[in-house]
Tab-separated table of C-alpha atoms in Angstrom:
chain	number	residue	atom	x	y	z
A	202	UNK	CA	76.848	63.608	83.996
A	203	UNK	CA	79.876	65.751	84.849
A	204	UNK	CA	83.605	65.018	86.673
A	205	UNK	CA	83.603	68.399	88.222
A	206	UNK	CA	87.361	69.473	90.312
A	207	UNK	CA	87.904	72.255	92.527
A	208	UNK	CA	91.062	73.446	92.567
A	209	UNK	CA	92.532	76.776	94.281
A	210	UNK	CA	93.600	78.758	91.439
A	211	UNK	CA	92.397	79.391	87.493
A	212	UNK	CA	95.734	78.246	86.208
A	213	UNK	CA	95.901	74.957	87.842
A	214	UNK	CA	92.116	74.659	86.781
A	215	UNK	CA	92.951	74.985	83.148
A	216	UNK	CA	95.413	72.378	83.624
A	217	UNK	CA	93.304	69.784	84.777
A	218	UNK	CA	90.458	70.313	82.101
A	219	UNK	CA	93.377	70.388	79.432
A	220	UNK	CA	95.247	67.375	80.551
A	221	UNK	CA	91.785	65.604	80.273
A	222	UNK	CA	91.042	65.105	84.029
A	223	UNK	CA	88.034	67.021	84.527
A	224	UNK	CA	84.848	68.457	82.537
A	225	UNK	CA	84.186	71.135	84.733
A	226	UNK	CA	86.902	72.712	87.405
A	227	UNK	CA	86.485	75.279	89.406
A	228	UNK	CA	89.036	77.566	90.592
A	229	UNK	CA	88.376	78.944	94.327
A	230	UNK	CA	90.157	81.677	93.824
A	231	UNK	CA	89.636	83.700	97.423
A	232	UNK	CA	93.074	84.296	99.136
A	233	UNK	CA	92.970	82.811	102.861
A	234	UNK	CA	96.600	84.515	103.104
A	235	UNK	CA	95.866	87.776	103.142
A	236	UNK	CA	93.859	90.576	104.519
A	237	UNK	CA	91.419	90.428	107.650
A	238	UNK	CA	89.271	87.394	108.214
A	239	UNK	CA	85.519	86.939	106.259
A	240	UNK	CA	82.866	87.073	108.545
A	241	UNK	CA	80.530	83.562	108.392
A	242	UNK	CA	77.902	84.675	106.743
A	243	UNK	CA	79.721	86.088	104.247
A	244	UNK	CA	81.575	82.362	103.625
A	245	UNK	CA	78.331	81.085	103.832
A	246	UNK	CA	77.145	82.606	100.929
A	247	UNK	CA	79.935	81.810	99.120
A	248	UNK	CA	79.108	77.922	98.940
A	249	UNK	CA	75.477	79.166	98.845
A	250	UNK	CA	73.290	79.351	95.272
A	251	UNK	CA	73.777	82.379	93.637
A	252	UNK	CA	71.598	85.227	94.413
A	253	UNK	CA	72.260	88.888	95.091
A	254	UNK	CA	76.296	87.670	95.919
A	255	UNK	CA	78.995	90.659	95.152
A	256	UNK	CA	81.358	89.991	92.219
A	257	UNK	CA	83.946	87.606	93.564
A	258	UNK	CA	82.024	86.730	96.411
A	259	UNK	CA	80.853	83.010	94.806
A	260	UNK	CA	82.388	79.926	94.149
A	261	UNK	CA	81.281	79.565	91.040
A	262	UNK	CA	82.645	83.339	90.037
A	263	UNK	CA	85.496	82.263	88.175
A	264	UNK	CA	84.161	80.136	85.661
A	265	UNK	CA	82.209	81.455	82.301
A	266	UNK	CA	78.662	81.530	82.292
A	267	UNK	CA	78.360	79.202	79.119
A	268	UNK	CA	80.793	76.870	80.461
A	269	UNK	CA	78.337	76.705	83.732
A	270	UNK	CA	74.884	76.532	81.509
A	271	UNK	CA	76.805	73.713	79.098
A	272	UNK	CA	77.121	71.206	82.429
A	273	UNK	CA	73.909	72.542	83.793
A	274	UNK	CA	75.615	74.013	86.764
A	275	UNK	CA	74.342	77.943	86.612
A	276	UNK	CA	74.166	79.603	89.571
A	277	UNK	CA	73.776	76.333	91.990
A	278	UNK	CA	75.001	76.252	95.582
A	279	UNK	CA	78.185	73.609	96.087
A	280	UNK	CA	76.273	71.063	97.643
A	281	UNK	CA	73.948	70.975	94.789
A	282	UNK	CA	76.381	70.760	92.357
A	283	UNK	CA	77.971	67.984	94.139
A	284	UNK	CA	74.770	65.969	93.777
A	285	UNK	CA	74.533	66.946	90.175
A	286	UNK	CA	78.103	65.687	89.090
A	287	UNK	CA	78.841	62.541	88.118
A	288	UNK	CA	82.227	62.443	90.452
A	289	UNK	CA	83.234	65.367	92.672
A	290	UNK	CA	87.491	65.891	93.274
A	291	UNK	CA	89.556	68.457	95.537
A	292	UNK	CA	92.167	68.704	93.310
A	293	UNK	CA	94.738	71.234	95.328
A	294	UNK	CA	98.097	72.602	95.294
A	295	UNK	CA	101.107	72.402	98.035
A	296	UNK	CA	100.927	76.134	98.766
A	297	UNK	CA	99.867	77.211	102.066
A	298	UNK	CA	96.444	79.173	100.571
A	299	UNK	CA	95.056	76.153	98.920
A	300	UNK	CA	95.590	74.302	101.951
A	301	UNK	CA	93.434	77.031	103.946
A	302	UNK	CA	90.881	76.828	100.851
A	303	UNK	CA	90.872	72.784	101.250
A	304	UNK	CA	90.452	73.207	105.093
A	305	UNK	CA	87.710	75.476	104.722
A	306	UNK	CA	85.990	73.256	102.314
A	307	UNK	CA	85.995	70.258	104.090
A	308	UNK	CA	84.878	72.034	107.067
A	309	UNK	CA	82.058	73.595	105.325
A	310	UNK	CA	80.529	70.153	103.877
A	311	UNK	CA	81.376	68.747	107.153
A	312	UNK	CA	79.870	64.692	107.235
A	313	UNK	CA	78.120	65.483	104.127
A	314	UNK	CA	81.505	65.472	101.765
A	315	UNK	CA	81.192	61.438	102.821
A	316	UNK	CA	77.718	61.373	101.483
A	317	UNK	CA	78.313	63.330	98.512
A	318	UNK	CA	81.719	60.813	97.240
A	319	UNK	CA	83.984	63.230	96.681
A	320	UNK	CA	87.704	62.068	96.362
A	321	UNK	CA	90.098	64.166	97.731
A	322	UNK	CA	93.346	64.102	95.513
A	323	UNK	CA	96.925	64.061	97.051
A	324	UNK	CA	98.777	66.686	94.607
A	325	UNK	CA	102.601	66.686	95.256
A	326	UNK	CA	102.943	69.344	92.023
A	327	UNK	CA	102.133	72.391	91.104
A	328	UNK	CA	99.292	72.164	88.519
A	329	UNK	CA	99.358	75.385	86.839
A	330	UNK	CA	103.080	75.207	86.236
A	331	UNK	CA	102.915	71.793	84.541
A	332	UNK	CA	102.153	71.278	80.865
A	333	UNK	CA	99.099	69.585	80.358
A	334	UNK	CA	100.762	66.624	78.034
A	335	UNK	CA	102.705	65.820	81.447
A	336	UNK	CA	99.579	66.336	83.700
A	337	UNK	CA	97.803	64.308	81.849
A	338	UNK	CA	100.484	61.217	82.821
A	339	UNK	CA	100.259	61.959	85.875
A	340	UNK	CA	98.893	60.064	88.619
A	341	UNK	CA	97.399	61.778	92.017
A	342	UNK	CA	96.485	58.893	95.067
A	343	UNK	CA	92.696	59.583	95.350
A	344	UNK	CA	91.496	58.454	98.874
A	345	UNK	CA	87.436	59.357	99.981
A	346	UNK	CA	86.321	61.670	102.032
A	347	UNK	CA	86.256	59.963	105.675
A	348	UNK	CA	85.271	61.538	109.483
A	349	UNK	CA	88.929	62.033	110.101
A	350	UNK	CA	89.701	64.375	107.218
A	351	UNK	CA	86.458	66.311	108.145
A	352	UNK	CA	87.760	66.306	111.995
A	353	UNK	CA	91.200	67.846	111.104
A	354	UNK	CA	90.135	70.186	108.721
A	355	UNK	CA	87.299	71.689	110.867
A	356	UNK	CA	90.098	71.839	113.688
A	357	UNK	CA	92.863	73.527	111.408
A	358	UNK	CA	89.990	75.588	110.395
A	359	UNK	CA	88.778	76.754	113.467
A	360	UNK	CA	92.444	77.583	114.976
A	361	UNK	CA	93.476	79.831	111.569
A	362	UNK	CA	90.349	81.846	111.903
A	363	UNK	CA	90.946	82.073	115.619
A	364	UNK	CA	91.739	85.482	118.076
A	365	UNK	CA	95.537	84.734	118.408
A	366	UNK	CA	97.928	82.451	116.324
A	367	UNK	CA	98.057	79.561	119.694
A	368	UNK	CA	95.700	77.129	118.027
A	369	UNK	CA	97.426	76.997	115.051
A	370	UNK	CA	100.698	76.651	116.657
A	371	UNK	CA	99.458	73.963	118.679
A	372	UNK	CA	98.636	71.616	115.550
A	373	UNK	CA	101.792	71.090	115.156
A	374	UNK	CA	101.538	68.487	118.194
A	375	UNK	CA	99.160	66.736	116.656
A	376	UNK	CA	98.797	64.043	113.692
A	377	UNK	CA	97.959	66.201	110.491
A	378	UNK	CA	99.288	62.898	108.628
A	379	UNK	CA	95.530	62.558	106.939
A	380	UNK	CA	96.105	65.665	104.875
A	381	UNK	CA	99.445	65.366	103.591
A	382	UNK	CA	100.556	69.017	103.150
A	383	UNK	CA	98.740	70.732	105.741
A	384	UNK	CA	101.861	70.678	108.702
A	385	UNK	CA	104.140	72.076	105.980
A	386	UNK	CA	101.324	75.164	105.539
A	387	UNK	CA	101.211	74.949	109.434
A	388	UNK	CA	104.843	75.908	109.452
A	389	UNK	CA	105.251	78.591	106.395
A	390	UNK	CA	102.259	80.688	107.532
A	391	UNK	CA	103.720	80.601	111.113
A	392	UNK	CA	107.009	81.656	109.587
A	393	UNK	CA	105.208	85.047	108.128
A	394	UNK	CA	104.048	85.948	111.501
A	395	UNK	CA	106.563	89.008	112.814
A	396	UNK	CA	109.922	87.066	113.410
A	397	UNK	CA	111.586	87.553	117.172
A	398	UNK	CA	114.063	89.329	115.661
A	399	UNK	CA	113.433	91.835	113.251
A	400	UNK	CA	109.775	92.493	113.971
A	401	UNK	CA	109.183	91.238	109.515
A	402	UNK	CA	107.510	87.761	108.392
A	403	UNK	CA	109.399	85.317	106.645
A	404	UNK	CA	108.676	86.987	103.116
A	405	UNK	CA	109.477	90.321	103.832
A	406	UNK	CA	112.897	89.457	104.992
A	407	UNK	CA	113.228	87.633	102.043
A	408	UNK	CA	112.392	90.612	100.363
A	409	UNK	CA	115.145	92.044	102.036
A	410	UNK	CA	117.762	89.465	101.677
A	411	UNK	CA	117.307	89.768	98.127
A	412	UNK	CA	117.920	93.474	97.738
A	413	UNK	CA	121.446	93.029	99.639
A	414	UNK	CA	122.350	90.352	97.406
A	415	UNK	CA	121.989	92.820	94.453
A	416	UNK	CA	118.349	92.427	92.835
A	417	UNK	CA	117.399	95.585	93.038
A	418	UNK	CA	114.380	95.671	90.953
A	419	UNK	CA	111.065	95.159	92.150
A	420	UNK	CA	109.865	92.280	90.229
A	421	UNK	CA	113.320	90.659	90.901
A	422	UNK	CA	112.339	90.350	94.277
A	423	UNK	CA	108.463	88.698	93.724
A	424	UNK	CA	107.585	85.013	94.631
A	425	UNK	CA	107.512	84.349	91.252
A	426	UNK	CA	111.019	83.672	90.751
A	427	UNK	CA	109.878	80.251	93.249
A	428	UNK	CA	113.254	79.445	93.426
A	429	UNK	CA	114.983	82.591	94.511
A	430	UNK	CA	112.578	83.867	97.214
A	431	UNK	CA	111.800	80.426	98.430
A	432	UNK	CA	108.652	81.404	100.292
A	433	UNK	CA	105.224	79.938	99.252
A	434	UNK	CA	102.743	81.866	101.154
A	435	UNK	CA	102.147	84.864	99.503
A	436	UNK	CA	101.503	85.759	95.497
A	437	UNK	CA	101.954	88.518	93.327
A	438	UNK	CA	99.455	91.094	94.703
A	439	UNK	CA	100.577	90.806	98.187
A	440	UNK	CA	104.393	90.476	97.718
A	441	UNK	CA	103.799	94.120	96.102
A	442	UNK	CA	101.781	95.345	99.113
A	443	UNK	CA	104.554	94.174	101.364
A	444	UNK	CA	107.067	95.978	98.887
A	445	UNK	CA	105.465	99.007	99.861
A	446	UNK	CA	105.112	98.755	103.129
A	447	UNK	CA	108.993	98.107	103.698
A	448	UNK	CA	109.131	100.867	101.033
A	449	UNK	CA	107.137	103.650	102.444
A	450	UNK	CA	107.365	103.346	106.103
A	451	UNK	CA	107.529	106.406	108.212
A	452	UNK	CA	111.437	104.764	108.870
A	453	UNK	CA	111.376	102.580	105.591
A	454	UNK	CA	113.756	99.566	105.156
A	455	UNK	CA	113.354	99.699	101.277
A	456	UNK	CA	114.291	102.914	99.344
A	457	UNK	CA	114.062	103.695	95.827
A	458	UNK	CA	110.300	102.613	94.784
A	459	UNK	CA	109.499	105.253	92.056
A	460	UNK	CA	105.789	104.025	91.526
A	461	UNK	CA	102.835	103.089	93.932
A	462	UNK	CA	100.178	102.293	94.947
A	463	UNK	CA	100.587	98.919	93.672
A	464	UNK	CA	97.486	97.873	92.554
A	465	UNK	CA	97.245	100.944	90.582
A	466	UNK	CA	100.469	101.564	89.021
A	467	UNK	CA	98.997	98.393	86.456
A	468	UNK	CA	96.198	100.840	84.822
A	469	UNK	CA	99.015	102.862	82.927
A	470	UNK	CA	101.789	102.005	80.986
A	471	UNK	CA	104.205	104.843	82.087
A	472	UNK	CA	103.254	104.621	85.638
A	473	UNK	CA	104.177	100.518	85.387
A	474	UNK	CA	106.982	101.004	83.135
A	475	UNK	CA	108.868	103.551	86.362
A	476	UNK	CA	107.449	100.810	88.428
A	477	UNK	CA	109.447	98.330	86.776
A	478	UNK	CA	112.774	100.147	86.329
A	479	UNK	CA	112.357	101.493	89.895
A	480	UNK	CA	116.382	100.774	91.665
A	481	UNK	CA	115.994	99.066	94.958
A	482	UNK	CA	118.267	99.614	98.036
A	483	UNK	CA	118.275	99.079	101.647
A	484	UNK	CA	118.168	102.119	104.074
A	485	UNK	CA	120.221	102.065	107.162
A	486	UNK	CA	117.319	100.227	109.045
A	487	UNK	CA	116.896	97.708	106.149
A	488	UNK	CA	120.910	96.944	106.351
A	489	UNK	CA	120.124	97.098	110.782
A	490	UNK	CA	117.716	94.549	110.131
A	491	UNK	CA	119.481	91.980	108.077
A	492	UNK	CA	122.835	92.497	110.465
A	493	UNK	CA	119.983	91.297	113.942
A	494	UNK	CA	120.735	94.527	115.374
A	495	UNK	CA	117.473	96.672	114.708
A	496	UNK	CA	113.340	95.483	114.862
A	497	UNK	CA	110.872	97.182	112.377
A	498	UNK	CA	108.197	97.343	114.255
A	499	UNK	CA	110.334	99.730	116.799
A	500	UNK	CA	110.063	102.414	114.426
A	501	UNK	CA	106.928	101.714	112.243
A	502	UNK	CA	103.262	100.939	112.461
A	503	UNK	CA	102.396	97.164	112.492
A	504	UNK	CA	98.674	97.069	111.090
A	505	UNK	CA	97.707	93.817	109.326
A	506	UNK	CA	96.168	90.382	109.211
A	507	UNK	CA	97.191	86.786	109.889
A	508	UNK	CA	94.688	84.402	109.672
A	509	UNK	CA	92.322	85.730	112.384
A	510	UNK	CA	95.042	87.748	114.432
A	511	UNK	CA	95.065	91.523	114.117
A	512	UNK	CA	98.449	91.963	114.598
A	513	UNK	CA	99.477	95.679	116.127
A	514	UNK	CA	102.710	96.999	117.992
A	515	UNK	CA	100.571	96.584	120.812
A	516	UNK	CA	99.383	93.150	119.754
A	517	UNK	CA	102.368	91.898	117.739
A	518	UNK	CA	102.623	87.947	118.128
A	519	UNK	CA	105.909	87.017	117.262
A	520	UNK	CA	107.587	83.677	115.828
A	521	UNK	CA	110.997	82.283	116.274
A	522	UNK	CA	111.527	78.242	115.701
A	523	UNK	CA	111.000	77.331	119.577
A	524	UNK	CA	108.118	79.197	120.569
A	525	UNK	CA	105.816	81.660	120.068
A	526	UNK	CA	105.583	85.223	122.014
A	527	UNK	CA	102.968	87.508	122.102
C-alpha cells in the first residue's frame, strides 16, 4: 500500500518524497493564476482516468511513468487512486495558486474526500525551498477532511471561477478560518486585479517600483527574488508576460527590453543572453504612474484574465483596499 501527497508544484513534491513523508506525490502543476478560465469538462478530465487527455491536461502528468507502474497507479482517475493508497494527504503551499488548486480539489471530491480519509495538511512553509533534512523534522497539523472544508472550498471555488470578481470579494465577510491560508490568497489575488489608481495589479507595479529603485535588469525584477518583489501570486512565466506587456505597450511604461517573446527567447542562447543583459527604465508614463498622476489602461489595451473575469477597458474591475469598482 502507498502514502500518496498531492502537492501544487514538482519542487515541493520532491521535497516531501525526499524528506521521507510520502511514497508517491504528485505535483498538480496547472496554474489557477493565470490565463482564461478551463471549461468543466475539460477539469473533469483532468481528475478523470487517463485516456485520449492532451499533454498536461492530467493529474497524473507530472510524475514518471515507472514511478506510476512501481505503486500501481498508471493511468487511474484520482478517486481511484485514492482508494488504492494506503493514506491520501493535500500537502500545499501558502501561495495563492495552490490555494486555488486545494479549492478546486476539495470541490471536485466533494463528500467523497470524507469517505476516501484523506488528511488535509496545514503547511505554514514553503516546501520546495526547504531542504529535505529540515522537512523531514518538520511537523504539519493534519486534520480530516470534514463537510465544512468541502462547503468553503466549493464556495471559494465557485466565486473565483465566477463572471465578475464580487463573489470573491465577498468571502472576505465570511469565516475562511477552516482553511488556514485561503483569506490571505483572498486578498493577494484581489490585490492583482487593476488597482484604482494606476489601472496595473499589484505585481506589475511592483515591477515598476523596482525599476525606479535601480534594478534595471529583467530577472532583477522576477518573483523569485521573494523578498524584494514581495508578491506571491504570480511565477516565473507570467512575471515575464507581464514584463512585456508594460514593455511593449502601444504607450509602454517599461523601456529597454532587447529580447521577446518571452517564452521563446529560452530556445537560444544569444537571444536569452540579450534577454538577460537587456537595461530597464521607466518611460514618462511608467515614472506618471508611480508619481498617482497617470492610469495605464488610459492609454493601452487591457486584455486578460482573473480568475473568471475577462477584464477589458470596457470591463476593467478595479481594486483599491475599501471597495471594489467595476
Amino acid at each position: 500500500m502507498t502514502h500518496l501527497v498531492l502537492t501544487a508544484d514538482s519542487s515541493s513534491a520532491g521535497g516531501v518524497v525526499s524528506a521521507g513523508h510520502a511514497d508517491l506525490a504528485v505535483a498538480i502543476e496547472l496554474r489557477m493564476v493565470w490565463g482564461p478560465p478551463r471549461s468543466d469538462a475539460e477539469l473533469a478530465a483532468f481528475w478523470a482516468a487517463r485516456t485520449s487527455q492532451e499533454p498536461g491536461s492530467h493529474w497524473l502528468d507530472s510524475v514518471p511513468p515507472w514511478r506510476l507502474q512501481k505503486f500501481g497507479m498508471s493511468d487511474l482517475g484520482l478517486i481511484d487512486a485514492c482508494r488504492r493508497a494506503e493514506t491520501v494527504e493535500f500537502w500545499m503551499d501558502t501561495e495563492p495558486n495552490a490555494q486555488l488548486v486545494l479549492i478546486w480539489l476539495l470541490d471536485h471530491l466533494g463528500p467523497q474526500a470524507k469517505s476516501l480519509g484523506i488528511t488535509l495538511r496545514h503547511v505554514d512553509a514553503s516546501l520546495g525551498e526547504t531542504e529535505p533534512a529540515r522537512l523531514a523534522e518538520m511537523k504539519f497539523p493534519g486534520v480530516a477532511i470534514d463537510d465544512r472544508h468541502i462547503e468553503v472550498a466549493g464556495l471559494a471555488w465557485q466565486s473565483i471561477r465566477a463572471p465578475t470578481p464580487h463573489d470573491w470579494f465577498n468571502l472576505l465577510s465570511r469565516d475562511l478560518s477552516i482553511l488556514p491560508q485561503l483569506r490571505r490568497c483572498v486578498l493577494e489575488m484581489l490585490e492583482e486585479l487593476p488597482a484604482r489608481a494606476t489601472g496595473l495589479g499589484a505585481s506589475e507595479l511592483r515591477i515598476l517600483e523596482l525599476i525606479a529603485a535601480g534594478y534595471v535588469y529583467p530577472f532583477d525584477v522576477f518573483p523569485h527574488y521573494r523578498q524584494r518583489f514581495q508578491r506571491r501570486v504570480f511565477g516565473y512565466w507570467e512575471a515575464g508576460a507581464l514584463l512585456e506587456g508594460l514593455a511593449l505597450a502601444p504607450v509602454p511604461a517599461v523601456s529597454g527590453l532587447a529580447e521577446w517573446p518571452f517564452t521563446l527567447v529560452h530556445n537560444e542562447r544569444e537571444r536569452l543572453a540579450r534577454y538577460k543583459a537587456s537595461r530597464l527604465s521607466l518611460t514618462a508614463l511608467g515614472k506618471a504612474i508611480l508619481a498617482g498622476t497617470e492610469d495605464f489602461s488610459r492609454h493601452n489595451p487591457i486584455d486578460r484574465w482573473w480568475g473568471g473575469t475577462h477584464l477589458t477597458n470596457d470591463r476593467l474591475w478595479r481594486w483599491d483596499p475599501v471597495l471594489l469598482v467595476p
